[in-house]
Amino acid sequence: MEFKELIKKKVRNQFGDAVEEVVEFRNDLSITISKNNIVDFAKYLKEDSDLQFVTCKDLTAIDWATRKKRFTVVYHVYSFKNNFTIRIKSNIDEEPPQIETVSSVWESADWYERETYDMYGIKFINHPDLRRMYMPEGFQYHPLRKDFPVIGIPGSLPLPKKVE
Amino acid sequence: MDLHSSIYNDEKLLKKLDAIREITIEDSLENEMVINMGPQHPATHGVLRLVLRLDGETVMAAVPELGYLHRGYEKMAEDMSYIEYIPHTDRLDYTATLCNNVAYVLAVEKLLGLESPKRAQYIRMMVAELSRIAAHMVAIGTYAMDVGAVTMVMWTFREREKIHNIFDKLIGARFTTSYTRIGGVAADADDEVLQMVKEFLDQFHSALDEMDKLLLGNKIFIDRLEGIGVLSKEDAIEYGVTGPNLRASGVEYDVRRAKPYLFYNELDFKIPTFSEGDCLARYFQRGDEVRESVKILYQILDKMPKGEIMANDPKHVLPHKTEIYTKMEELIHDFMLINYGINPPVGDVFFSAENPKGELGFYIVSNGTGHPWKMKIRSPSFCNLQVISKLCKGAMISDVVAIIGSLDPVMGEADK
């Protein structure tokens, strides 16, 4: 449990007010950071010799639908040295939904960010190849947004025409 | 007058046609060629599509395209209760259904702060390890088949069939198991099942050695894999590769050891690693992991405790069917759980378990109602596939098949 305190202390010292919230729930530590500091924060976590969060396990977003800051981008990063997973969150506005990419810090974030862009329409600025991951190129919607119905939107995907 | 000029008036087009007429076989070999591999290709393990840019037989660039099996499981999860979602986890990695079941219920139990009884956890461990063996059997068999050793797939599927017979006896289903429940497991493992597991293990070692003998005496098999698709330790970590592929590159990371769940901390097992990181190392890695799983299974059979298989927590755990029909209290709980869900506390958890393909993680966000507000599946196949363009670059076109087979992606999981 000492390591958690160390992270909290180091992060608070380094980033001060940019750290918006630190929450512990079911032994998971999550830190909310302001969206402008996300790349610096990622670099710091990766390169600090005590922390060494060298691999990005997962990256996704949450659509809160009714909140003022509609989306939260969620990162899970892991440190082999300390055997510890930390969750980073960053709240972003609905318009425009964009945040700086962390794929320059963690190579693996490349595809995760593409997936998040596909599903939520969040633009990752400076991403090397921001294309859709699963849905076809011309698809207009972002399926994991809460305003997209579960049954889909009729006519949004071109289907083969009925042969007369 | 030339035939061409009588048909076409366009000067430019005429010049182009003249140029085409002068193309020889040598010219076409000097140019680069783009070909599509998949989505319907027997060696792509489902519906993976690779766009390859070739110079002769050398791959200059490989771009994977995913999404041909995208069913939107993350969207569907938001519209169904936690209990309803269990059968859908079968369809993620369909070669190791039970590992997915176990990982999912453990994630929900972490969110609830619930612990299932010891016997249930031991049974979960047992089925997860059996499932791991079955998945690795598929992986090794199809891998060997992809590179030309077709006999192997018959042998590995024979062993897998025996495991499925055990599942059939224990669960009642062979593939679509949906065996675990929140707070326990659906059915108790009786002595007959445990005996079947023991009999399977007793004959399995010699079968494994036989398989090794078949493949490793085969010069073609070794030549096609040795030194191909080398994934360095640094790259593996950087790209978020997990599971056997990571360990074959020399990183000793296994979730069962790093963050022990169930009762893996009570068991004695090694984490095999290889330093080479090539296709052959990834083959050996899976073989060694299967041997460790056998060791784990023997220990589980020895230590299997007696007791309940469902936790005593009526607000979250479904009661048994016979109790619903005979007792009022259970009937009410059943009604509430089915209609309103288990209503976990507000919060979010990330739980990951070691699956045959790598680290399967569930990130669940709850807002206190019966449906998850958000469920993210961190699927190992998706993450492992990300290195494929790096590994294929500079390889021969026949190596691409070996590289895909060695990474062992399952598209049901990668596409979600």
Coordinates of C-alpha atoms in Angstrom, one line a residue:
Chain A
M1 CA 0.0 0.0 0.0
E2 CA 3.0 2.2 0.3
F3 CA 3.5 2.5 -3.4
K4 CA 0.0 4.0 -3.8
E5 CA 1.0 6.8 -1.4
L6 CA 4.2 7.3 -3.2
I7 CA 2.4 7.8 -6.5
K8 CA -0.1 10.2 -5.0
K9 CA 2.7 12.2 -3.5
K10 CA 4.8 12.3 -6.6
V11 CA 2.0 13.2 -8.9
R12 CA 0.7 15.9 -6.6
N13 CA 4.2 17.4 -6.3
Q14 CA 4.8 17.3 -10.0
F15 CA 1.4 18.4 -11.4
G16 CA -0.3 20.3 -8.6
D17 CA -3.6 21.7 -9.6
A18 CA -3.8 19.7 -12.8
V19 CA -4.6 16.6 -10.7
E20 CA -8.4 16.9 -10.4
E21 CA -9.3 13.9 -8.4
V22 CA -7.7 10.8 -6.8
V23 CA -10.0 8.0 -6.1
E24 CA -9.5 4.5 -4.6
F25 CA -12.3 2.0 -5.2
R26 CA -11.9 -1.8 -4.6
N27 CA -8.2 -1.4 -4.4
D28 CA -8.0 0.3 -7.9
L29 CA -6.3 3.7 -7.9
S30 CA -7.5 6.2 -10.4
I31 CA -6.2 9.7 -11.0
T32 CA -8.1 12.3 -12.9
I33 CA -5.9 14.7 -14.8
S34 CA -6.7 17.8 -16.7
K35 CA -6.9 17.2 -20.4
N36 CA -4.2 19.7 -21.3
N37 CA -1.6 17.8 -19.2
I38 CA -2.3 14.3 -20.4
V39 CA 0.8 13.8 -22.6
D40 CA 3.2 15.3 -20.0
F41 CA 1.5 13.2 -17.4
A42 CA 1.9 10.0 -19.5
K43 CA 5.5 10.8 -20.2
Y44 CA 6.2 11.4 -16.5
L45 CA 4.6 8.1 -15.5
K46 CA 6.6 6.2 -18.1
E47 CA 9.9 7.8 -17.6
D48 CA 10.1 8.4 -13.8
S49 CA 12.6 5.9 -12.5
D50 CA 10.5 5.0 -9.4
L51 CA 7.2 4.6 -11.4
Q52 CA 8.1 3.1 -14.8
F53 CA 4.6 2.6 -16.1
V54 CA 6.0 1.2 -19.4
T55 CA 3.0 -0.4 -21.0
C56 CA -0.5 0.8 -21.8
K57 CA -2.9 -2.0 -21.2
D58 CA -6.1 -0.5 -22.2
L59 CA -7.6 2.8 -23.4
T60 CA -11.2 3.6 -23.7
A61 CA -13.8 6.3 -23.1
I62 CA -17.0 6.7 -21.1
D63 CA -20.0 8.5 -22.5
W64 CA -21.8 10.1 -19.5
A65 CA -24.6 11.5 -21.8
T66 CA -25.9 14.2 -19.4
R67 CA -22.8 15.6 -17.8
K68 CA -21.4 18.9 -18.9
K69 CA -18.1 17.3 -19.7
R70 CA -19.7 14.5 -21.6
F71 CA -16.8 12.1 -22.2
T72 CA -14.1 10.7 -19.9
V73 CA -11.1 9.1 -21.6
V74 CA -9.8 6.2 -19.4
Y75 CA -6.2 4.8 -19.6
H76 CA -4.9 1.7 -17.8
V77 CA -1.2 1.6 -17.6
Y78 CA 1.0 -1.0 -16.0
S79 CA 4.4 -1.0 -14.3
F80 CA 6.4 -4.2 -14.5
K81 CA 8.8 -2.9 -11.9
N82 CA 6.2 -2.3 -9.3
N83 CA 3.6 -4.8 -10.5
F84 CA 0.9 -2.2 -10.3
T85 CA -1.9 -1.0 -12.6
I86 CA -3.0 2.6 -12.4
R87 CA -6.1 4.2 -14.0
I88 CA -5.8 7.6 -15.5
K89 CA -8.9 9.6 -16.4
S90 CA -9.4 12.8 -18.3
N91 CA -12.7 14.6 -18.8
I92 CA -13.3 16.2 -22.1
D93 CA -16.1 18.4 -23.4
E94 CA -18.8 17.3 -25.9
E95 CA -17.9 19.9 -28.4
P96 CA -15.2 19.5 -29.7
P97 CA -14.5 16.0 -28.4
Q98 CA -10.7 15.9 -28.7
I99 CA -7.6 15.2 -26.7
E100 CA -3.9 14.9 -27.4
T101 CA -2.8 11.4 -28.4
V102 CA -0.6 9.3 -26.1
S103 CA 0.6 7.0 -28.9
S104 CA 3.8 8.9 -29.0
V105 CA 4.4 7.7 -25.4
W106 CA 3.0 4.2 -25.5
E107 CA 3.1 2.6 -29.0
S108 CA 0.2 0.3 -28.1
A109 CA -2.2 3.2 -27.6
D110 CA -2.3 3.6 -31.4
W111 CA -5.0 1.0 -32.0
Y112 CA -6.8 1.6 -28.8
E113 CA -7.2 5.3 -29.8
R114 CA -8.4 4.3 -33.2
E115 CA -11.0 2.0 -31.6
T116 CA -12.1 4.8 -29.2
Y117 CA -12.3 7.2 -32.1
D118 CA -14.5 4.7 -34.0
M119 CA -16.8 4.0 -31.1
Y120 CA -17.1 7.5 -29.5
G121 CA -15.9 10.0 -32.2
I122 CA -13.2 11.4 -29.9
K123 CA -10.5 12.9 -32.0
F124 CA -6.9 12.2 -30.9
I125 CA -4.9 15.1 -32.0
N126 CA -1.5 14.2 -33.7
H127 CA -2.5 10.6 -34.0
P128 CA -0.4 9.1 -36.9
D129 CA -3.3 7.1 -38.5
L130 CA -6.7 7.9 -37.1
R131 CA -9.0 5.6 -39.1
R132 CA -12.0 3.6 -38.0
M133 CA -11.1 0.3 -36.4
Y134 CA -14.2 -1.9 -36.7
M135 CA -16.9 0.0 -38.6
P136 CA -16.7 0.6 -42.3
E137 CA -15.1 3.8 -43.6
G138 CA -18.2 5.7 -44.7
F139 CA -20.2 5.0 -41.5
Q140 CA -21.6 8.2 -40.1
Y141 CA -22.2 7.4 -36.5
H142 CA -20.3 6.4 -33.4
P143 CA -22.0 3.3 -32.0
L144 CA -21.0 3.4 -28.3
R145 CA -22.4 6.8 -27.8
K146 CA -25.5 6.7 -25.6
D147 CA -27.6 8.4 -28.3
F148 CA -27.0 5.5 -30.7
P149 CA -29.8 2.9 -30.4
V150 CA -28.9 -0.7 -29.6
I151 CA -30.8 -1.9 -32.6
G152 CA -28.8 0.3 -34.9
I153 CA -30.0 2.9 -37.4
P154 CA -31.8 1.4 -40.4
G155 CA -30.2 2.3 -43.7
S156 CA -26.9 3.4 -42.1
L157 CA -25.1 0.4 -43.5
P158 CA -25.4 -0.3 -47.2
L159 CA -26.9 -3.8 -47.7
P160 CA -26.9 -5.7 -51.0
K161 CA -29.9 -4.7 -53.2
K162 CA -32.6 -7.2 -53.8
V163 CA -32.4 -8.7 -57.3
E164 CA -35.6 -8.2 -59.3
Chain B
M1 CA -3.4 2.3 -90.1
D2 CA -2.8 0.8 -86.8
L3 CA -5.7 -1.0 -85.2
H4 CA -5.5 1.1 -82.0
S5 CA -5.7 4.4 -83.7
S6 CA -8.8 3.4 -85.5
I7 CA -10.6 2.6 -82.2
Y8 CA -9.2 5.3 -80.0
N9 CA -8.8 9.0 -80.9
D10 CA -7.3 9.9 -77.6
E11 CA -3.5 10.6 -77.9
K12 CA -2.8 10.0 -74.3
L13 CA -4.6 6.7 -74.2
L14 CA -2.8 5.6 -77.3
K15 CA 0.6 6.3 -75.7
K16 CA -0.4 4.4 -72.6
L17 CA -1.5 1.4 -74.6
D18 CA 1.7 1.4 -76.5
A19 CA 3.6 1.5 -73.2
I20 CA 1.6 -1.5 -71.9
R21 CA 2.4 -3.5 -75.0
E22 CA 6.0 -3.2 -74.2
I23 CA 5.7 -4.6 -70.6
T24 CA 7.7 -7.8 -70.2
I25 CA 7.6 -10.4 -67.5
E26 CA 10.8 -8.9 -66.0
D27 CA 9.0 -5.6 -65.6
S28 CA 6.1 -7.0 -63.7
L29 CA 8.5 -8.7 -61.3
E30 CA 10.3 -5.5 -60.6
N31 CA 7.3 -3.6 -59.5
E32 CA 5.6 -3.7 -56.2
M33 CA 2.3 -5.5 -55.9
V34 CA -0.6 -5.1 -53.4
I35 CA -2.5 -8.2 -52.5
N36 CA -5.3 -9.0 -50.1
M37 CA -5.0 -11.8 -47.7
G38 CA -8.3 -12.7 -46.2
P39 CA -10.8 -12.1 -44.7
Q40 CA -11.7 -15.5 -46.0
H41 CA -8.3 -17.2 -45.9
P42 CA -7.8 -20.5 -44.1
A43 CA -4.6 -19.4 -42.4
T44 CA -6.0 -16.2 -40.9
H45 CA -7.9 -18.0 -38.1
G46 CA -11.2 -16.5 -38.9
V47 CA -11.8 -13.2 -40.6
L48 CA -8.6 -11.3 -40.3
R49 CA -7.8 -9.3 -43.4
L50 CA -4.2 -8.3 -44.2
V51 CA -3.3 -5.9 -47.0
L52 CA 0.2 -6.8 -48.1
R53 CA 2.5 -4.7 -50.3
L54 CA 4.9 -7.1 -51.9
D55 CA 8.2 -6.7 -53.7
G56 CA 8.6 -10.1 -55.3
E57 CA 8.0 -12.4 -52.4
T58 CA 9.2 -10.0 -49.7
V59 CA 6.5 -8.1 -47.7
M60 CA 7.2 -4.4 -47.7
A61 CA 4.3 -3.5 -45.6
A62 CA 1.3 -5.3 -44.0
V63 CA -1.8 -3.5 -42.8
P64 CA -4.3 -5.5 -40.8
E65 CA -8.0 -4.7 -41.1
L66 CA -10.3 -5.7 -38.4
G67 CA -14.0 -5.6 -37.8
Y68 CA -15.4 -8.4 -40.0
L69 CA -16.7 -10.1 -36.9
H70 CA -17.7 -7.0 -34.9
R71 CA -20.9 -7.8 -33.1
G72 CA -20.9 -4.9 -30.7
Y73 CA -20.7 -6.8 -27.4
E74 CA -19.7 -3.7 -25.5
K75 CA -22.9 -2.0 -26.7
M76 CA -25.0 -5.0 -25.9
A77 CA -23.6 -5.2 -22.4
E78 CA -25.0 -1.8 -21.7
D79 CA -28.5 -3.1 -22.4
M80 CA -28.6 -6.3 -20.4
S81 CA -28.1 -7.3 -16.8
Y82 CA -24.9 -8.6 -15.4
I83 CA -26.3 -12.2 -15.2
E84 CA -27.6 -12.1 -18.8
Y85 CA -24.2 -11.2 -20.1
I86 CA -22.5 -14.4 -19.0
P87 CA -23.4 -16.4 -22.2
H88 CA -22.1 -13.7 -24.4
T89 CA -18.6 -14.0 -22.9
D90 CA -18.5 -17.5 -24.4
R91 CA -18.5 -15.9 -27.8
L92 CA -15.4 -13.8 -27.2
D93 CA -12.5 -16.3 -27.4
Y94 CA -14.5 -19.3 -28.5
T95 CA -11.6 -21.7 -28.1
A96 CA -11.4 -21.1 -24.3
T97 CA -15.0 -20.3 -23.3
L98 CA -14.6 -21.2 -19.7
C99 CA -11.6 -18.8 -19.2
N100 CA -13.8 -16.0 -20.4
N101 CA -16.7 -17.0 -18.1
V102 CA -14.4 -17.1 -15.1
A103 CA -12.7 -13.7 -15.9
Y104 CA -16.1 -12.0 -16.4
V105 CA -17.7 -13.2 -13.1
L106 CA -14.5 -12.4 -11.2
A107 CA -14.7 -8.9 -12.6
V108 CA -18.3 -8.5 -11.5
E109 CA -17.5 -10.1 -8.1
K110 CA -14.7 -7.5 -7.7
L111 CA -17.2 -4.8 -8.4
L112 CA -19.7 -6.3 -5.8
G113 CA -17.0 -7.0 -3.3
L114 CA -18.3 -10.6 -3.2
E115 CA -16.2 -13.7 -2.7
S116 CA -17.4 -17.1 -3.8
P117 CA -16.8 -20.3 -1.7
K118 CA -13.5 -22.1 -1.9
R119 CA -14.8 -25.1 -3.6
A120 CA -16.4 -23.0 -6.3
Q121 CA -13.1 -21.2 -6.9
Y122 CA -11.2 -24.4 -7.1
I123 CA -13.7 -25.7 -9.7
R124 CA -13.3 -22.5 -11.6
M125 CA -9.6 -23.0 -11.6
M126 CA -9.9 -26.5 -12.8
V127 CA -12.2 -25.7 -15.7
A128 CA -10.1 -22.7 -16.6
E129 CA -6.9 -24.8 -16.8
L130 CA -8.7 -27.5 -18.8
S131 CA -9.9 -24.8 -21.1
R132 CA -6.4 -23.4 -21.4
I133 CA -5.1 -26.8 -22.5
A134 CA -7.9 -27.1 -25.0
A135 CA -7.2 -23.7 -26.4
H136 CA -3.5 -24.4 -26.7
M137 CA -4.3 -27.6 -28.4
V138 CA -6.2 -25.7 -31.1
A139 CA -3.4 -23.1 -31.3
I140 CA -0.7 -25.7 -31.7
G141 CA -2.7 -27.9 -34.1
T142 CA -3.8 -25.1 -36.5
Y143 CA -0.4 -23.5 -36.3
A144 CA 1.3 -26.7 -37.4
M145 CA -1.3 -27.2 -40.1
D146 CA -0.7 -23.7 -41.4
V147 CA 3.0 -24.4 -41.9
G148 CA 2.3 -27.8 -43.5
A149 CA 2.2 -30.5 -40.8
V150 CA -1.4 -31.5 -41.3
T151 CA -1.3 -34.6 -39.1
M152 CA -0.8 -32.5 -36.0
V153 CA -4.3 -31.0 -36.0
M154 CA -5.9 -34.5 -35.8
W155 CA -3.8 -35.4 -32.8
T156 CA -4.4 -32.2 -30.9
F157 CA -8.1 -32.2 -31.7
R158 CA -8.3 -35.7 -30.3
E159 CA -7.0 -34.5 -27.0
R160 CA -9.3 -31.5 -27.1
E161 CA -12.2 -33.8 -27.7
K162 CA -11.5 -35.6 -24.4
I163 CA -11.6 -32.3 -22.6
H164 CA -14.9 -31.4 -24.2
N165 CA -16.3 -34.8 -23.0
I166 CA -15.4 -33.7 -19.5
F167 CA -17.2 -30.4 -20.0
D168 CA -20.1 -32.2 -21.4
K169 CA -20.4 -34.3 -18.3
L170 CA -19.8 -31.4 -15.9
I171 CA -21.6 -28.6 -17.7
G172 CA -24.0 -30.2 -20.1
A173 CA -22.5 -28.3 -23.1
R174 CA -19.3 -28.6 -25.0
F175 CA -18.6 -25.2 -26.5
T176 CA -21.1 -22.7 -25.3
T177 CA -20.5 -23.4 -21.7
S178 CA -21.8 -20.4 -19.7
Y179 CA -20.9 -22.3 -16.6
T180 CA -19.9 -19.7 -14.0
R181 CA -22.5 -17.7 -12.0
I182 CA -22.0 -14.6 -10.0
G183 CA -21.0 -16.0 -6.7
G184 CA -20.2 -19.5 -7.7
V185 CA -20.6 -22.1 -10.5
A186 CA -23.7 -23.6 -12.0
A187 CA -23.1 -27.3 -11.2
D188 CA -21.0 -29.2 -8.7
A189 CA -18.1 -31.4 -10.0
D190 CA -18.9 -34.9 -8.7
D191 CA -16.5 -37.7 -8.3
E192 CA -17.1 -39.0 -11.7
V193 CA -16.0 -35.7 -13.3
L194 CA -12.9 -35.5 -11.1
Q195 CA -12.1 -39.1 -12.1
M196 CA -12.4 -38.2 -15.8
V197 CA -10.1 -35.3 -15.3
K198 CA -7.6 -37.6 -13.7
E199 CA -7.8 -40.2 -16.4
F200 CA -7.3 -37.5 -19.0
L201 CA -4.2 -36.1 -17.3
D202 CA -2.7 -39.5 -16.8
Q203 CA -2.6 -40.3 -20.5
F204 CA -2.0 -36.7 -21.6
H205 CA 1.7 -36.5 -20.9
S206 CA 2.6 -39.3 -23.3
A207 CA 0.3 -37.8 -25.9
L208 CA 2.2 -34.5 -25.6
D209 CA 5.5 -36.1 -26.0
E210 CA 4.3 -37.9 -29.0
M211 CA 3.2 -34.6 -30.6
D212 CA 6.6 -33.1 -29.9
K213 CA 8.3 -36.0 -31.4
L214 CA 6.2 -35.7 -34.5
L215 CA 6.9 -32.0 -35.0
L216 CA 10.5 -31.6 -33.8
G217 CA 11.8 -34.4 -35.9
N218 CA 10.5 -32.6 -38.9
K219 CA 13.1 -30.4 -40.5
I220 CA 10.6 -28.5 -42.6
F221 CA 8.7 -27.4 -39.5
I222 CA 11.8 -26.2 -37.7
D223 CA 13.2 -24.4 -40.8
R224 CA 10.0 -22.6 -41.4
L225 CA 9.8 -21.2 -37.9
E226 CA 13.3 -20.7 -36.6
G227 CA 14.3 -17.1 -36.6
I228 CA 11.1 -15.9 -38.2
G229 CA 9.0 -13.1 -36.9
V230 CA 11.4 -12.1 -34.1
L231 CA 9.6 -10.0 -31.5
S232 CA 12.1 -8.3 -29.1
K233 CA 11.5 -7.8 -25.4
E234 CA 11.2 -4.0 -25.7
D235 CA 8.8 -4.1 -28.6
A236 CA 6.6 -6.7 -26.9
I237 CA 6.3 -4.4 -23.8
E238 CA 5.8 -1.3 -25.9
Y239 CA 3.1 -2.8 -28.0
G240 CA 1.2 -4.2 -25.0
V241 CA 1.6 -7.8 -26.1
T242 CA 0.6 -10.3 -23.3
G243 CA 0.3 -14.0 -22.7
P244 CA 2.4 -16.7 -24.4
N245 CA 3.6 -14.2 -27.0
L246 CA 5.1 -11.9 -24.4
R247 CA 6.7 -14.7 -22.4
A248 CA 8.2 -16.2 -25.5
S249 CA 10.0 -12.9 -25.8
G250 CA 11.6 -13.2 -22.4
V251 CA 9.3 -11.2 -20.1
E252 CA 8.3 -13.2 -17.1
Y253 CA 4.8 -11.8 -16.7
D254 CA 1.8 -13.9 -15.9
V255 CA -1.3 -12.5 -14.3
R256 CA -1.7 -15.7 -12.3
R257 CA 1.6 -14.9 -10.6
A258 CA 1.7 -11.1 -10.8
K259 CA -1.9 -10.5 -9.4
P260 CA -3.0 -13.9 -8.1
Y261 CA -6.8 -14.4 -8.4
L262 CA -8.8 -17.5 -7.4
F263 CA -6.3 -19.6 -5.4
Y264 CA -3.3 -19.6 -7.8
N265 CA -1.2 -18.4 -4.9
E266 CA -1.7 -21.7 -3.2
L267 CA -0.4 -23.7 -6.1
D268 CA 3.1 -24.4 -7.2
F269 CA 3.8 -23.8 -10.8
K270 CA 6.5 -22.3 -13.0
I271 CA 6.2 -19.6 -15.6
P272 CA 8.1 -20.8 -18.6
T273 CA 9.8 -18.2 -20.7
F274 CA 12.0 -18.2 -23.8
S275 CA 14.4 -15.5 -24.8
E276 CA 14.4 -15.9 -28.6
G277 CA 11.0 -14.4 -29.4
D278 CA 10.7 -16.1 -32.8
C279 CA 7.9 -18.3 -34.1
L280 CA 9.6 -21.5 -32.9
A281 CA 9.9 -20.0 -29.3
R282 CA 6.2 -19.2 -29.4
Y283 CA 5.5 -22.9 -30.3
F284 CA 7.6 -24.2 -27.4
Q285 CA 6.1 -21.7 -25.1
R286 CA 2.6 -23.1 -25.6
G287 CA 3.8 -26.6 -25.2
D288 CA 5.5 -25.7 -21.9
E289 CA 2.4 -23.9 -20.7
V290 CA 0.3 -26.9 -21.3
R291 CA 2.7 -29.0 -19.2
E292 CA 2.5 -26.4 -16.4
S293 CA -1.3 -26.6 -16.6
V294 CA -1.2 -30.3 -16.2
K295 CA 0.9 -29.8 -13.0
I296 CA -1.6 -27.3 -11.7
L297 CA -4.5 -29.6 -12.5
Y298 CA -3.0 -32.5 -10.5
Q299 CA -2.6 -30.1 -7.5
I300 CA -6.2 -28.9 -7.9
L301 CA -7.4 -32.5 -7.8
D302 CA -5.4 -33.1 -4.7
K303 CA -6.5 -30.0 -2.9
M304 CA -10.2 -29.8 -4.0
P305 CA -12.1 -28.8 -0.9
K306 CA -15.6 -29.9 0.1
G307 CA -18.4 -27.4 0.6
E308 CA -20.8 -25.1 -1.1
I309 CA -20.6 -24.0 -4.7
M310 CA -22.6 -20.8 -4.4
A311 CA -22.0 -17.9 -2.1
N312 CA -24.5 -17.1 0.6
D313 CA -25.5 -13.6 -0.5
P314 CA -29.2 -13.6 -1.5
K315 CA -29.2 -10.0 -2.8
H316 CA -26.7 -10.8 -5.5
V317 CA -26.6 -14.5 -6.0
L318 CA -29.3 -16.4 -7.9
P319 CA -31.0 -19.1 -5.7
H320 CA -31.2 -22.7 -6.8
K321 CA -34.2 -23.6 -8.9
T322 CA -35.6 -26.1 -6.4
E323 CA -35.6 -23.4 -3.7
I324 CA -37.4 -21.0 -5.9
Y325 CA -40.3 -23.4 -6.3
T326 CA -40.6 -24.2 -2.6
K327 CA -39.6 -21.1 -0.7
M328 CA -41.2 -17.7 -0.7
E329 CA -38.1 -15.7 0.2
E330 CA -36.1 -17.3 -2.6
L331 CA -38.9 -16.7 -5.1
I332 CA -38.9 -13.0 -4.2
H333 CA -35.1 -12.7 -4.6
D334 CA -35.1 -14.6 -7.9
F335 CA -37.8 -12.2 -9.2
M336 CA -35.9 -9.1 -8.1
L337 CA -32.5 -10.4 -9.4
I338 CA -34.0 -11.3 -12.8
N339 CA -36.1 -8.2 -13.2
Y340 CA -34.0 -5.5 -11.6
G341 CA -30.5 -7.0 -11.6
I342 CA -27.9 -7.1 -9.0
N343 CA -27.4 -3.4 -8.6
P344 CA -23.7 -3.1 -7.7
P345 CA -22.4 0.0 -5.9
V346 CA -21.5 3.1 -8.0
G347 CA -17.9 2.9 -9.2
D348 CA -15.6 1.3 -11.7
V349 CA -13.3 -1.7 -11.6
F350 CA -10.7 -3.2 -13.9
F351 CA -10.1 -6.9 -13.5
S352 CA -7.9 -9.0 -15.7
A353 CA -7.2 -12.7 -15.8
E354 CA -4.6 -14.8 -17.7
N355 CA -6.3 -16.3 -20.7
P356 CA -4.7 -18.7 -23.2
K357 CA -4.3 -15.8 -25.6
G358 CA -3.1 -13.3 -23.0
E359 CA -4.5 -10.9 -20.5
L360 CA -8.3 -10.6 -20.7
G361 CA -9.5 -7.6 -18.9
F362 CA -13.0 -6.3 -18.1
Y363 CA -13.4 -2.6 -17.2
I364 CA -16.9 -2.2 -15.8
V365 CA -18.5 1.2 -14.9
S366 CA -21.5 0.9 -12.7
N367 CA -24.0 3.6 -11.9
G368 CA -25.8 1.6 -9.3
T369 CA -28.5 0.1 -11.6
G370 CA -28.9 -3.4 -12.9
H371 CA -27.1 -2.7 -16.2
P372 CA -23.5 -1.8 -16.5
W373 CA -23.2 1.8 -17.6
K374 CA -20.1 0.9 -19.6
M375 CA -18.2 -2.3 -20.2
K376 CA -14.9 -2.4 -21.9
I377 CA -13.3 -5.7 -22.9
R378 CA -9.6 -5.6 -23.1
S379 CA -9.2 -8.5 -25.5
P380 CA -5.7 -10.0 -25.7
S381 CA -6.0 -11.0 -29.4
F382 CA -6.7 -7.4 -30.4
C383 CA -3.6 -6.1 -28.6
N384 CA -1.4 -8.9 -29.8
L385 CA -2.5 -8.3 -33.4
Q386 CA -1.0 -4.9 -33.3
V387 CA 2.5 -6.1 -33.7
I388 CA 1.7 -8.0 -36.8
S389 CA 2.6 -5.2 -39.2
K390 CA 5.9 -4.9 -37.5
L391 CA 6.7 -8.6 -37.6
C392 CA 5.6 -9.1 -41.2
K393 CA 7.8 -6.2 -42.5
G394 CA 10.7 -7.7 -44.4
A395 CA 9.4 -11.3 -44.1
M396 CA 8.6 -13.6 -47.0
I397 CA 5.0 -14.1 -47.9
S398 CA 5.0 -17.7 -46.7
D399 CA 6.3 -16.4 -43.3
V400 CA 3.2 -14.3 -42.9
V401 CA 1.1 -17.5 -42.4
A402 CA 3.6 -18.7 -39.8
I403 CA 3.6 -15.3 -38.0
I404 CA -0.2 -15.2 -37.8
G405 CA -0.3 -18.8 -36.5
S406 CA 2.3 -18.1 -33.9
L407 CA 0.5 -15.0 -32.6
D408 CA -2.7 -17.1 -32.4
P409 CA -5.4 -14.5 -32.6
V410 CA -9.0 -15.4 -32.3
M411 CA -11.1 -13.0 -34.2
G412 CA -14.2 -13.4 -32.1
E413 CA -12.3 -11.7 -29.4
A414 CA -10.3 -9.2 -31.4
D415 CA -13.4 -7.9 -33.1
K416 CA -15.7 -8.1 -30.0

